[in-house]
CSV table of N, CA, C and O in Angstrom, one decimal:
chain,number,residue,atom,x,y,z
X,1,MET,N,-16.2,3.7,3.2
X,1,MET,CA,-14.9,2.9,4.0
X,1,MET,C,-13.7,3.8,3.7
X,1,MET,O,-12.6,3.6,3.7
X,2,GLY,N,-13.2,5.0,3.3
X,2,GLY,CA,-11.8,6.0,3.6
X,2,GLY,C,-12.2,6.6,2.3
X,2,GLY,O,-13.2,7.0,1.5
X,3,PRO,N,-11.5,7.6,1.8
X,3,PRO,CA,-10.8,8.4,1.2
X,3,PRO,C,-11.2,7.2,-0.4
X,3,PRO,O,-10.8,6.3,-0.4
X,4,ALA,N,-11.2,8.0,-1.7
X,4,ALA,CA,-10.8,6.9,-2.7
X,4,ALA,C,-9.0,6.5,-2.8
X,4,ALA,O,-9.0,7.0,-2.7
X,5,PRO,N,-9.6,5.3,-3.7
X,5,PRO,CA,-8.3,5.1,-3.4
X,5,PRO,C,-7.2,5.9,-4.5
X,5,PRO,O,-7.9,6.7,-5.1
X,6,GLY,N,-5.6,5.5,-3.9
X,6,GLY,CA,-4.7,6.5,-5.0
X,6,GLY,C,-5.0,8.1,-3.8
X,6,GLY,O,-4.2,8.3,-5.1
X,7,SER,N,-5.6,8.3,-3.3
X,7,SER,CA,-5.9,9.5,-2.5
X,7,SER,C,-4.9,9.9,-1.5
X,7,SER,O,-4.6,11.4,-1.6
X,8,ALA,N,-4.9,8.8,-0.6
X,8,ALA,CA,-4.0,8.9,0.3
X,8,ALA,C,-3.8,7.4,1.0
X,8,ALA,O,-4.6,6.8,0.8
X,9,PRO,N,-2.8,7.3,1.5
X,9,PRO,CA,-2.6,6.0,2.5
X,9,PRO,C,-3.6,5.6,3.2
X,9,PRO,O,-4.0,6.0,3.8
X,10,PRO,N,-4.0,4.7,3.5
X,10,PRO,CA,-5.0,3.7,4.0
X,10,PRO,C,-4.6,4.1,5.9
X,10,PRO,O,-3.4,4.2,6.2
X,11,PRO,N,-5.6,3.5,6.1
X,11,PRO,CA,-5.0,3.3,8.2
X,11,PRO,C,-4.2,2.6,8.4
X,11,PRO,O,-3.8,1.3,7.2
X,12,PRO,N,-3.3,2.7,9.8
X,12,PRO,CA,-2.1,1.1,9.4
X,12,PRO,C,-3.1,-0.2,9.8
X,12,PRO,O,-4.3,0.2,10.3
X,13,PRO,N,-2.5,-1.8,9.5
X,13,PRO,CA,-3.2,-2.4,9.3
X,13,PRO,C,-3.7,-2.6,11.3
X,13,PRO,O,-4.8,-3.5,11.5
X,14,SER,N,-3.6,-2.0,12.4
X,14,SER,CA,-3.8,-2.0,13.5
X,14,SER,C,-5.1,-1.2,13.6
X,14,SER,O,-5.4,-1.7,14.4
X,15,SER,N,-5.7,-0.7,13.2
X,15,SER,CA,-6.6,0.0,12.6
X,15,SER,C,-8.0,-1.0,12.5
X,15,SER,O,-8.7,-1.1,12.5
X,16,LEU,N,-7.1,-2.0,12.0
X,16,LEU,CA,-8.1,-3.1,11.9
X,16,LEU,C,-8.5,-3.9,13.0
X,16,LEU,O,-7.2,-4.3,13.6
X,17,PRO,N,-9.3,-5.0,13.2
X,17,PRO,CA,-9.7,-6.3,14.4
X,17,PRO,C,-8.1,-7.1,13.9
X,17,PRO,O,-8.2,-7.3,12.4
X,18,PRO,N,-7.5,-7.5,14.4
X,18,PRO,CA,-6.9,-9.3,14.3
X,18,PRO,C,-7.6,-9.9,13.8
X,18,PRO,O,-8.5,-9.5,14.6
X,19,PRO,N,-6.8,-10.9,13.4
X,19,PRO,CA,-7.5,-12.1,13.4
X,19,PRO,C,-7.6,-12.9,14.1
X,19,PRO,O,-7.3,-12.5,15.8
X,20,ILE,N,-9.0,-13.7,14.6
X,20,ILE,CA,-9.0,-14.4,15.8
X,20,ILE,C,-8.1,-15.6,15.8
X,20,ILE,O,-8.6,-16.5,15.0
X,21,GLU,N,-7.7,-16.0,16.7
X,21,GLU,CA,-6.9,-17.0,17.3
X,21,GLU,C,-6.3,-17.6,19.1
X,21,GLU,O,-6.9,-16.2,19.1
X,22,GLY,N,-6.1,-18.5,19.1
X,22,GLY,CA,-6.3,-19.0,20.7
X,22,GLY,C,-7.3,-18.5,21.3
X,22,GLY,O,-8.2,-19.1,20.6
X,23,ILE,N,-7.1,-17.8,22.4
X,23,ILE,CA,-7.9,-18.2,24.0
X,23,ILE,C,-9.7,-17.5,22.8
X,23,ILE,O,-10.4,-18.3,23.1
X,24,GLU,N,-8.9,-16.4,22.5
X,24,GLU,CA,-10.3,-15.6,21.5
X,24,GLU,C,-11.0,-16.7,20.9
X,24,GLU,O,-12.1,-17.5,20.6
X,25,ALA,N,-10.4,-17.7,20.4
X,25,ALA,CA,-11.3,-18.5,19.2
X,25,ALA,C,-11.9,-19.1,19.9
X,25,ALA,O,-12.6,-19.9,19.2
X,26,SER,N,-11.5,-19.9,21.0
X,26,SER,CA,-11.8,-21.1,22.3
X,26,SER,C,-13.3,-20.1,22.6
X,26,SER,O,-14.5,-21.0,22.9
X,27,LYS,N,-13.4,-19.3,22.2
X,27,LYS,CA,-14.5,-18.6,22.9
X,27,LYS,C,-15.7,-18.3,22.0
X,27,LYS,O,-16.7,-17.4,22.1
X,28,LEU,N,-15.3,-18.6,20.2
X,28,LEU,CA,-16.3,-18.3,19.5
X,28,LEU,C,-17.9,-19.1,19.8
X,28,LEU,O,-17.9,-20.0,20.2
X,29,PRO,N,-19.0,-19.0,19.8
X,29,PRO,CA,-20.3,-19.6,18.8
X,29,PRO,C,-19.9,-20.6,18.6
X,29,PRO,O,-19.2,-21.0,17.9
X,30,VAL,N,-20.8,-21.8,19.0
X,30,VAL,CA,-20.9,-22.7,18.9
X,30,VAL,C,-20.9,-22.9,17.2
X,30,VAL,O,-22.1,-22.3,16.7
X,31,GLY,N,-20.1,-23.3,16.2
X,31,GLY,CA,-21.1,-23.2,14.4
X,31,GLY,C,-19.7,-22.3,13.9
X,31,GLY,O,-19.8,-22.1,13.0
X,32,GLU,N,-18.9,-21.6,14.8
X,32,GLU,CA,-18.4,-20.9,14.0
X,32,GLU,C,-17.3,-20.9,14.3
X,32,GLU,O,-16.7,-21.3,15.2
X,33,ARG,N,-16.7,-20.1,13.6
X,33,ARG,CA,-14.7,-20.4,14.0
X,33,ARG,C,-14.5,-19.4,12.6
X,33,ARG,O,-14.5,-18.8,12.0
X,34,PRO,N,-13.0,-19.1,13.5
X,34,PRO,CA,-11.7,-18.1,12.4
X,34,PRO,C,-11.5,-17.9,10.9
X,34,PRO,O,-11.4,-19.0,10.4
X,35,ASN,N,-12.1,-17.2,10.2
X,35,ASN,CA,-11.8,-17.1,8.7
X,35,ASN,C,-10.5,-17.0,8.6
X,35,ASN,O,-9.8,-16.0,8.4
X,36,PRO,N,-10.3,-18.4,7.3
X,36,PRO,CA,-8.8,-18.1,7.6
X,36,PRO,C,-8.4,-17.0,6.2
X,36,PRO,O,-7.3,-16.7,6.2
X,37,ALA,N,-9.3,-16.9,5.6
X,37,ALA,CA,-9.5,-15.7,4.8
X,37,ALA,C,-8.8,-14.5,5.1
X,37,ALA,O,-8.3,-13.7,4.9
X,38,TYR,N,-9.6,-13.9,6.2
X,38,TYR,CA,-9.5,-13.1,7.0
X,38,TYR,C,-7.8,-12.9,7.6
X,38,TYR,O,-7.3,-11.7,7.6
X,39,LYS,N,-7.4,-13.9,7.8
X,39,LYS,CA,-5.8,-14.0,8.5
X,39,LYS,C,-5.3,-13.5,7.7
X,39,LYS,O,-3.9,-13.4,7.4
X,40,ARG,N,-5.1,-14.1,6.1
X,40,ARG,CA,-4.2,-14.0,5.2
X,40,ARG,C,-4.2,-12.8,4.4
X,40,ARG,O,-3.2,-12.1,4.3
X,41,LEU,N,-5.8,-12.0,4.5
X,41,LEU,CA,-5.6,-10.7,4.1
X,41,LEU,C,-5.0,-9.5,5.0
X,41,LEU,O,-4.0,-8.8,4.8
X,42,TYR,N,-5.2,-10.0,6.5
X,42,TYR,CA,-4.5,-9.4,8.0
X,42,TYR,C,-3.2,-9.1,7.6
X,42,TYR,O,-2.3,-7.9,7.3
X,43,GLN,N,-2.7,-10.2,7.3
X,43,GLN,CA,-0.8,-10.9,7.4
X,43,GLN,C,-0.7,-10.0,5.7
X,43,GLN,O,0.8,-9.5,5.6
X,44,ALA,N,-1.6,-9.9,4.3
X,44,ALA,CA,-0.9,-9.8,3.8
X,44,ALA,C,-0.7,-8.1,3.6
X,44,ALA,O,0.0,-7.2,2.8
X,45,TYR,N,-2.0,-7.8,4.1
X,45,TYR,CA,-1.7,-6.4,4.7
X,45,TYR,C,-0.8,-5.8,5.3
X,45,TYR,O,-0.1,-4.5,5.0
X,46,GLU,N,-0.6,-6.3,6.6
X,46,GLU,CA,0.5,-5.7,7.5
X,46,GLU,C,1.9,-5.9,6.5
X,46,GLU,O,3.0,-4.7,6.6
X,47,SER,N,2.4,-7.5,5.8
X,47,SER,CA,3.4,-7.1,4.9
X,47,SER,C,3.7,-6.0,3.9
X,47,SER,O,3.9,-5.1,3.7
X,48,ALA,N,2.2,-5.6,3.2
X,48,ALA,CA,2.4,-4.4,2.1
X,48,ALA,C,2.2,-3.7,2.6
X,48,ALA,O,3.2,-2.5,2.3
X,49,TYR,N,1.8,-3.1,3.7
X,49,TYR,CA,2.0,-1.7,4.8
X,49,TYR,C,3.3,-1.7,4.9
X,49,TYR,O,3.4,-0.3,5.1
X,50,GLY,N,4.0,-2.4,5.9
X,50,GLY,CA,5.2,-2.4,5.9
X,50,GLY,C,6.6,-1.9,5.3
X,50,GLY,O,7.6,-1.9,4.8
X,51,SER,N,6.4,-2.2,3.9
X,51,SER,CA,7.3,-2.4,2.7
X,51,SER,C,6.5,-1.5,1.5
X,51,SER,O,7.5,-1.2,0.3
X,52,ILE,N,5.8,-1.0,1.7
X,52,ILE,CA,5.1,-0.3,0.4
X,52,ILE,C,5.7,1.2,0.1
X,52,ILE,O,5.8,1.2,-0.7
X,53,ASP,N,7.0,1.3,1.5
X,53,ASP,CA,7.3,2.8,1.3
X,53,ASP,C,8.7,2.2,0.2
X,53,ASP,O,9.2,3.4,-0.6
X,54,GLN,N,9.2,1.5,-0.2
X,54,GLN,CA,10.1,0.7,-1.2
X,54,GLN,C,9.7,1.4,-2.6
X,54,GLN,O,10.1,2.2,-3.0
X,55,LEU,N,8.1,0.7,-2.7
X,55,LEU,CA,7.8,1.2,-4.0
X,55,LEU,C,7.8,2.6,-4.1
X,55,LEU,O,8.2,3.1,-5.1
X,56,ARG,N,7.1,3.4,-3.4
X,56,ARG,CA,6.5,4.6,-3.3
X,56,ARG,C,8.4,5.2,-3.6
X,56,ARG,O,8.2,6.4,-4.7
X,57,ARG,N,8.9,4.8,-3.2
X,57,ARG,CA,10.3,5.7,-3.4
X,57,ARG,C,11.8,4.9,-4.1
X,57,ARG,O,12.0,5.6,-4.3
X,58,ALA,N,10.6,4.2,-4.9
X,58,ALA,CA,11.8,4.0,-6.3
X,58,ALA,C,12.5,4.6,-7.6
X,58,ALA,O,13.5,4.2,-7.7
X,59,LEU,N,12.0,5.9,-7.6
X,59,LEU,CA,12.2,6.9,-8.5
X,59,LEU,C,13.1,7.8,-8.0
X,59,LEU,O,13.5,8.3,-8.7
X,60,ASP,N,12.8,7.9,-6.9
X,60,ASP,CA,13.5,8.9,-5.9
X,60,ASP,C,14.7,9.0,-5.9
X,60,ASP,O,15.7,10.5,-6.3
X,61,PRO,N,15.7,7.7,-6.1
X,61,PRO,CA,17.1,8.6,-6.5
X,61,PRO,C,17.3,8.8,-8.0
X,61,PRO,O,18.1,10.0,-8.1
X,62,ALA,N,16.3,8.6,-9.1
X,62,ALA,CA,16.6,9.1,-10.2
X,62,ALA,C,16.5,10.5,-10.4
X,62,ALA,O,16.6,11.3,-11.2
X,63,VAL,N,15.3,11.0,-9.2
X,63,VAL,CA,14.6,12.4,-9.5
X,63,VAL,C,15.9,13.1,-8.7
X,63,VAL,O,16.0,14.0,-9.3
X,64,ARG,N,16.7,12.4,-8.0
X,64,ARG,CA,17.4,12.9,-6.7
X,64,ARG,C,18.6,13.2,-8.3
X,64,ARG,O,18.9,14.3,-8.7
X,65,THR,N,19.2,12.7,-8.6
X,65,THR,CA,20.2,12.5,-9.7
X,65,THR,C,19.9,13.7,-10.9
X,65,THR,O,20.6,14.3,-11.5
X,66,MET,N,18.8,13.6,-11.4
X,66,MET,CA,18.4,14.8,-12.4
X,66,MET,C,18.4,15.9,-12.1
X,66,MET,O,19.3,16.7,-12.5
X,67,HIS,N,18.0,16.6,-10.7
X,67,HIS,CA,17.7,17.4,-9.9
X,67,HIS,C,19.1,18.1,-9.5
X,67,HIS,O,19.0,19.5,-9.8
X,68,ALA,N,19.9,16.9,-9.4
X,68,ALA,CA,21.2,17.2,-8.6
X,68,ALA,C,22.4,17.6,-9.3
X,68,ALA,O,23.5,18.2,-8.8
X,69,THR,N,22.2,17.5,-10.6
X,69,THR,CA,23.6,17.2,-11.4
X,69,THR,C,23.5,18.8,-12.5
X,69,THR,O,21.9,18.7,-12.7
X,70,ASP,N,24.5,18.8,-13.5
X,70,ASP,CA,23.8,19.6,-14.4
X,70,ASP,C,24.5,18.5,-15.4
X,70,ASP,O,25.0,18.9,-16.5
X,71,ALA,N,24.3,16.8,-15.4
X,71,ALA,CA,25.2,16.4,-17.1
X,71,ALA,C,24.7,16.0,-18.0
X,71,ALA,O,24.7,15.8,-18.7
X,72,TRP,N,23.0,16.5,-17.9
X,72,TRP,CA,22.3,16.1,-19.0
X,72,TRP,C,21.2,17.8,-18.9
X,72,TRP,O,20.2,17.8,-18.1
X,73,LEU,N,21.5,18.7,-20.2
X,73,LEU,CA,20.9,19.8,-20.3
X,73,LEU,C,20.0,19.7,-20.9
X,73,LEU,O,20.4,18.9,-22.5
X,74,GLY,N,19.1,20.6,-22.1
X,74,GLY,CA,18.4,20.6,-23.2
X,74,GLY,C,17.4,20.2,-23.3
X,74,GLY,O,16.9,19.9,-22.0
X,75,PRO,N,16.1,20.3,-24.4
X,75,PRO,CA,15.4,19.9,-24.0
X,75,PRO,C,14.5,18.8,-23.8
X,75,PRO,O,13.8,18.2,-23.2
X,76,GLU,N,15.4,18.3,-24.2
X,76,GLU,CA,16.1,16.2,-24.1
X,76,GLU,C,15.7,15.9,-22.8
X,76,GLU,O,14.5,15.3,-22.6
X,77,ALA,N,16.3,16.8,-22.0
X,77,ALA,CA,16.4,16.4,-20.8
X,77,ALA,C,15.3,16.6,-19.7
X,77,ALA,O,15.3,16.4,-18.9
X,78,ARG,N,14.6,18.3,-20.4
X,78,ARG,CA,14.1,18.5,-19.9
X,78,ARG,C,12.5,17.6,-19.8
X,78,ARG,O,11.7,17.3,-18.8
X,79,GLN,N,12.3,17.3,-20.8
X,79,GLN,CA,11.3,16.5,-21.2
X,79,GLN,C,11.1,15.0,-20.6
X,79,GLN,O,10.7,14.5,-19.9
X,80,TRP,N,12.7,14.6,-20.2
X,80,TRP,CA,13.0,13.4,-20.0
X,80,TRP,C,12.8,13.4,-18.6
X,80,TRP,O,12.2,12.2,-17.3
X,81,ASP,N,12.9,14.5,-17.8
X,81,ASP,CA,12.6,14.4,-16.3
X,81,ASP,C,11.2,15.2,-16.1
X,81,ASP,O,10.7,14.0,-15.0
X,82,GLY,N,10.4,15.2,-16.8
X,82,GLY,CA,9.6,15.7,-16.6
X,82,GLY,C,8.3,14.6,-16.4
X,82,GLY,O,7.6,14.0,-16.1
X,83,ARG,N,8.7,13.4,-17.6
X,83,ARG,CA,8.2,12.1,-18.1
X,83,ARG,C,8.4,11.5,-16.7
X,83,ARG,O,7.9,10.4,-15.8
X,84,LEU,N,10.1,11.2,-16.1
X,84,LEU,CA,10.1,10.7,-15.0
X,84,LEU,C,9.6,11.3,-13.5
X,84,LEU,O,8.6,10.7,-12.5
X,85,ILE,N,9.0,12.6,-13.6
X,85,ILE,CA,8.2,13.1,-12.3
X,85,ILE,C,7.1,12.2,-12.6
X,85,ILE,O,6.1,12.2,-11.7
X,86,ILE,N,6.6,12.2,-13.6
X,86,ILE,CA,5.0,11.9,-13.5
X,86,ILE,C,5.3,10.5,-13.2
X,86,ILE,O,3.7,9.7,-13.0
X,87,SER,N,5.8,9.5,-13.5
X,87,SER,CA,6.2,8.5,-13.3
X,87,SER,C,5.9,8.0,-12.2
X,87,SER,O,5.4,7.5,-11.7
X,88,GLN,N,7.0,9.3,-11.4
X,88,GLN,CA,6.8,8.6,-9.7
X,88,GLN,C,6.2,9.3,-8.9
X,88,GLN,O,5.4,9.0,-8.3
X,89,GLN,N,5.1,10.2,-9.9
X,89,GLN,CA,3.6,10.6,-8.9
X,89,GLN,C,2.6,9.3,-9.5
X,89,GLN,O,2.0,8.5,-8.4
X,90,ASN,N,2.7,8.4,-10.2
X,90,ASN,CA,2.5,7.3,-10.6
X,90,ASN,C,2.6,6.7,-9.7
X,90,ASN,O,1.5,5.2,-9.4
X,91,LEU,N,3.8,5.7,-10.0
X,91,LEU,CA,4.4,4.6,-8.8
X,91,LEU,C,3.5,5.5,-7.2
X,91,LEU,O,3.2,4.1,-7.0
X,92,ARG,N,3.4,6.3,-6.9
X,92,ARG,CA,3.3,6.8,-5.8
X,92,ARG,C,1.4,6.8,-5.5
X,92,ARG,O,1.2,5.7,-4.7
X,93,LYS,N,0.6,6.5,-6.4
X,93,LYS,CA,-0.5,6.6,-6.5
X,93,LYS,C,-1.1,4.9,-6.4
X,93,LYS,O,-2.0,4.5,-6.0
X,94,ALA,N,-0.1,4.6,-7.4
X,94,ALA,CA,-0.2,3.0,-7.3
X,94,ALA,C,0.2,2.1,-5.9
X,94,ALA,O,-0.6,1.1,-5.4
X,95,ALA,N,1.0,2.6,-5.5
X,95,ALA,CA,0.9,1.7,-4.5
X,95,ALA,C,0.0,1.9,-3.3
X,95,ALA,O,-0.3,1.3,-2.8
X,96,ASP,N,-0.5,3.7,-3.7
X,96,ASP,CA,-1.5,4.0,-2.3
X,96,ASP,C,-3.0,2.8,-2.8
X,96,ASP,O,-3.5,2.1,-2.2
X,97,ARG,N,-3.0,2.6,-4.1
X,97,ARG,CA,-4.1,1.8,-4.4
X,97,ARG,C,-3.9,0.5,-4.2
X,97,ARG,O,-5.5,0.1,-3.6
X,98,ILE,N,-2.4,0.2,-4.3
X,98,ILE,CA,-2.6,-1.0,-3.4
X,98,ILE,C,-3.3,-1.5,-2.2
X,98,ILE,O,-3.8,-2.5,-2.1
X,99,LEU,N,-2.9,-0.8,-1.6
X,99,LEU,CA,-3.1,-1.3,-0.3
X,99,LEU,C,-4.1,-0.6,0.0
X,99,LEU,O,-4.9,-1.2,0.3
X,100,TRP,N,-5.2,0.1,-0.5
X,100,TRP,CA,-6.5,0.3,-0.4
X,100,TRP,C,-7.6,-0.8,-1.1
X,100,TRP,O,-8.2,-1.4,-0.1
X,101,ASP,N,-6.8,-1.8,-1.9
X,101,ASP,CA,-6.9,-2.4,-2.6
X,101,ASP,C,-7.6,-3.9,-1.7
X,101,ASP,O,-8.4,-4.4,-0.9
X,102,ILE,N,-6.5,-3.8,-0.8
X,102,ILE,CA,-6.6,-4.6,0.4
X,102,ILE,C,-6.9,-5.0,1.6
X,102,ILE,O,-8.1,-5.3,1.8
X,103,TYR,N,-7.2,-3.3,1.8
X,103,TYR,CA,-7.8,-3.0,3.3
X,103,TYR,C,-9.5,-2.6,2.9
X,103,TYR,O,-9.5,-3.2,3.6
X,104,ASN,N,-9.9,-2.0,1.8
X,104,ASN,CA,-10.8,-2.7,1.7
X,104,ASN,C,-11.7,-3.9,1.3
X,104,ASN,O,-12.7,-4.2,1.8
X,105,THR,N,-10.9,-4.7,0.9
X,105,THR,CA,-11.2,-6.4,0.8
X,105,THR,C,-11.1,-7.0,2.6
X,105,THR,O,-12.3,-8.0,2.7
X,106,LEU,N,-10.1,-6.8,3.5
X,106,LEU,CA,-9.9,-6.8,4.4
X,106,LEU,C,-11.2,-6.6,5.3
X,106,LEU,O,-11.8,-7.2,5.7
X,107,ALA,N,-11.5,-4.9,5.1
X,107,ALA,CA,-12.2,-4.5,6.2
X,107,ALA,C,-13.6,-5.3,5.7
X,107,ALA,O,-14.8,-4.9,6.8
X,108,ALA,N,-13.7,-5.6,4.3
X,108,ALA,CA,-15.2,-6.2,4.3
X,108,ALA,C,-15.2,-7.4,4.3
X,108,ALA,O,-16.2,-8.4,4.5
X,109,THR,N,-14.6,-8.3,4.5
X,109,THR,CA,-14.1,-9.6,5.4
X,109,THR,C,-14.5,-9.8,6.9
X,109,THR,O,-13.9,-9.4,7.7
X,110,LYS,N,-15.3,-10.7,6.9
X,110,LYS,CA,-15.4,-11.5,8.4
X,110,LYS,C,-14.7,-12.3,8.6
X,110,LYS,O,-14.1,-13.3,8.6
X,111,ARG,N,-14.2,-11.6,10.0
X,111,ARG,CA,-13.1,-12.2,11.3
X,111,ARG,C,-13.6,-14.3,11.2
X,111,ARG,O,-13.0,-14.5,11.9
X,112,THR,N,-14.8,-14.8,11.3
X,112,THR,CA,-15.2,-15.9,11.5
X,112,THR,C,-16.0,-16.6,10.2
X,112,THR,O,-16.6,-15.4,9.2
X,113,THR,N,-16.3,-17.8,10.3
X,113,THR,CA,-16.8,-17.9,9.0
X,113,THR,C,-18.1,-19.1,9.7
X,113,THR,O,-17.9,-19.3,11.3
């Protein structure tokens, strides 16, 4: 279904079929109807996909500050900077995992019930 969660961001929401609504819903076979769970997941994925970069970049200002100034030098500063970089990488991986979790659930959900 795609790369392992956390390895790369998943495709955009437009890569999946949108929820069935309006005229398309009226053309469904008898007994079928649009799946409200699919619609909620699709909307959640659109929302998360559109705002996840804020989460990915949350520690960027701290990293820039740490690397742009000599305000804090020494072994403690280097250790703290190392932990900050690891936290930044972990945060970016977690953001991608969030998107992959929603994407994989959405891709496995039927558009109709």
